[in-house]
Short mmCIF file of C-alpha atoms in Angstrom, two decimals:
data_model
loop_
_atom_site.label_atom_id
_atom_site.label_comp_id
_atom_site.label_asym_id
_atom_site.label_seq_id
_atom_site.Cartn_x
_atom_site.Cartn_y
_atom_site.Cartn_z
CA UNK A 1 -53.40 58.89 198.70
CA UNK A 2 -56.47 60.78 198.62
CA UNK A 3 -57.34 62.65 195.18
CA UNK A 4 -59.23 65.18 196.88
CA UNK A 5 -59.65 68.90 195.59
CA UNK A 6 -57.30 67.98 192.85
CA UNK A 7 -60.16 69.04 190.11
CA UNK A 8 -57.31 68.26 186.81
CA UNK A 9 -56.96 64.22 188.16
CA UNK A 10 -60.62 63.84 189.55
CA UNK A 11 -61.51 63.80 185.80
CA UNK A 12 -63.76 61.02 184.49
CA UNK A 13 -60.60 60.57 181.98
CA UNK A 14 -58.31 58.74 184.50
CA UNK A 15 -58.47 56.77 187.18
CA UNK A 16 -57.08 56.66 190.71
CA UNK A 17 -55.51 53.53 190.60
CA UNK A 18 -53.56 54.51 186.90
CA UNK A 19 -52.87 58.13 188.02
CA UNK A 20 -50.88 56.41 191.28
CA UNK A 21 -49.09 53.95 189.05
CA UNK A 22 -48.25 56.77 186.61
CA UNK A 23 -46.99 59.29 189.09
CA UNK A 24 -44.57 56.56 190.63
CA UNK A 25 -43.20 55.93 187.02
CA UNK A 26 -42.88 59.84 186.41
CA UNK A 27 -41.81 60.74 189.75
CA UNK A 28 -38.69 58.06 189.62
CA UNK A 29 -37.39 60.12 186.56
CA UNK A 30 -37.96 63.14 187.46
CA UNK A 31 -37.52 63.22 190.97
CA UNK A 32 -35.54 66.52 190.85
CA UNK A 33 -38.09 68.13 188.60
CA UNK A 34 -41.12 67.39 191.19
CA UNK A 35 -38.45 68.96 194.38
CA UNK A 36 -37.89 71.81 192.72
CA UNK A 37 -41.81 72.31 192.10
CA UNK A 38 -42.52 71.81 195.19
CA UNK A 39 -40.38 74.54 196.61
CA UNK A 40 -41.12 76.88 194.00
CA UNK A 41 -45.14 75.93 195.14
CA UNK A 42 -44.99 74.90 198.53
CA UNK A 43 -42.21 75.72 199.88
CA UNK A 44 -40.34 73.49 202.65
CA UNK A 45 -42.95 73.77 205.25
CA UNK A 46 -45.93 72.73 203.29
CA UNK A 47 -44.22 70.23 201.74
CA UNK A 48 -43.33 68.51 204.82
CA UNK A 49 -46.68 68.94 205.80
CA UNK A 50 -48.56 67.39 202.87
CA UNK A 51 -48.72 63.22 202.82
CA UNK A 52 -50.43 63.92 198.46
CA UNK A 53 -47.51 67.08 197.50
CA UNK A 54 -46.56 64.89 194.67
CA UNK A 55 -50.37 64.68 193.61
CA UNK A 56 -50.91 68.48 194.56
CA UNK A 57 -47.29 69.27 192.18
CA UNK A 58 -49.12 66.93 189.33
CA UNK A 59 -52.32 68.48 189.30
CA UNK A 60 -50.75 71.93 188.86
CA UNK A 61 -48.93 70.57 186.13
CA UNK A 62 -52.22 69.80 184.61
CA UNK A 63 -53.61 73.04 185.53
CA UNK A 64 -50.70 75.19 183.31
CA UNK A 65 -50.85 72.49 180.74
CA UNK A 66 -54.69 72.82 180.44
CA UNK A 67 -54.34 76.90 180.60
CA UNK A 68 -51.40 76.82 177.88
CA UNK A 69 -54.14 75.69 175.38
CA UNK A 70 -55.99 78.61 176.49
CA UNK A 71 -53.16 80.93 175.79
CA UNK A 72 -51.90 79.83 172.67
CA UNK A 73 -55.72 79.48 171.46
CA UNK A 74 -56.04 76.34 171.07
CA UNK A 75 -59.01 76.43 173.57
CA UNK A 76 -61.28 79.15 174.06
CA UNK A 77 -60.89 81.34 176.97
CA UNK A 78 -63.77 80.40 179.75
CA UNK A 79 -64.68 83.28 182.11
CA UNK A 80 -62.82 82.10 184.88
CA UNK A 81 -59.50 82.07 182.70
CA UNK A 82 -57.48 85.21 183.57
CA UNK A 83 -58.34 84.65 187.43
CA UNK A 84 -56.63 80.73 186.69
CA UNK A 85 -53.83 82.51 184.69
CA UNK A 86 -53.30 84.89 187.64
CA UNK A 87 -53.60 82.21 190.55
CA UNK A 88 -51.02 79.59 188.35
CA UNK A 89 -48.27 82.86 187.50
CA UNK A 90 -48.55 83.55 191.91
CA UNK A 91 -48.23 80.10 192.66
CA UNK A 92 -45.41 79.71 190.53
CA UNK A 93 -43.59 83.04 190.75
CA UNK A 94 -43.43 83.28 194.27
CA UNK A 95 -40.14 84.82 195.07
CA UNK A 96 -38.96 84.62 191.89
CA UNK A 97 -36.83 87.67 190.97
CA UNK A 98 -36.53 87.09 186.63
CA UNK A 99 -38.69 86.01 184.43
CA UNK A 100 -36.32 83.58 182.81
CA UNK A 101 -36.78 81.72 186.56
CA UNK A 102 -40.62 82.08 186.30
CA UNK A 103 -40.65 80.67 182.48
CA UNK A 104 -38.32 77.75 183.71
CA UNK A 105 -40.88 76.89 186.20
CA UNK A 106 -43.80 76.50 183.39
CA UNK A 107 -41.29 74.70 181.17
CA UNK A 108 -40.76 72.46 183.95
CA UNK A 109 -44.71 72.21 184.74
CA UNK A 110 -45.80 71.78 181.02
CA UNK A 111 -43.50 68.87 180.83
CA UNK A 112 -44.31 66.92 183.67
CA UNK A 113 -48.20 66.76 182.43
CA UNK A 114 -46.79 65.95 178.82
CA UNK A 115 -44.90 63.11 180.29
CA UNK A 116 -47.60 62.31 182.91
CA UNK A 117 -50.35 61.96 179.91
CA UNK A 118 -48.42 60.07 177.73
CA UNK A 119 -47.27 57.12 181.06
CA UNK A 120 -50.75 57.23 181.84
CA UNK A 121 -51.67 56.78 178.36
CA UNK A 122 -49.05 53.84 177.95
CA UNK A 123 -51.16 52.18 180.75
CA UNK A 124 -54.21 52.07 179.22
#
């Protein structure tokens, strides 16, 4: 699977060969947790359309994950930071209808790059 455009895992920090082994381990518990990214994301259509979706879903993870230390100030803000906010909330939130749903899909997002980090780290 090609790593391509996905700026959070082409980081000098991992390689391709670990971030495949990694996502296999994290996608075969929590299976349900990438689907219902994916909709929320994709959407059927895309999905079925995209050989790397589980790649694309982890890299997003990474993205809110990476912009939650911006928001809780752990990180200072760069000057492209309230466009990322933006683009990650519309990614996310389409067709949502309560913000409980749209929180549940950070939750969800924040977790998979915890988990991701530490099974990646596990490999080192």
């Amino acid at each position: 699977m090609s790593l391509e455009g996905m700026y959070m895992l082409n980081n000098p920090e991992y390689t391709e060969e670990k971030i495949h082994k990694a996502i296999e381990m994290l996608y075969t518990g929590r299976k349900n947790e990438f689907h219902e990214l994916s909709q929320m994301c994709l959407g059927e259509k895309n999905l079925n359309e995209m050989s790397n979706w589980k790649e694309f879903i982890l890299n997003f993870c990474l993205d809110v994950a990476d912009s939650f230390k911006t928001w809780t100030g752990q990180k200072p803000p760069s000057a492209t930071s309230p466009q990322k906010a933006l683009t990650l909330l519309r990614q996310i939130g389409n067709d949502m209808t309560t913000m409980n749903n749209l929180v549940h899909g950070l939750n969800i997002s924040y977790n998979l790059a915890m988990e991701f980090k530490e099974i990646y780290k596990r490999l080192s």
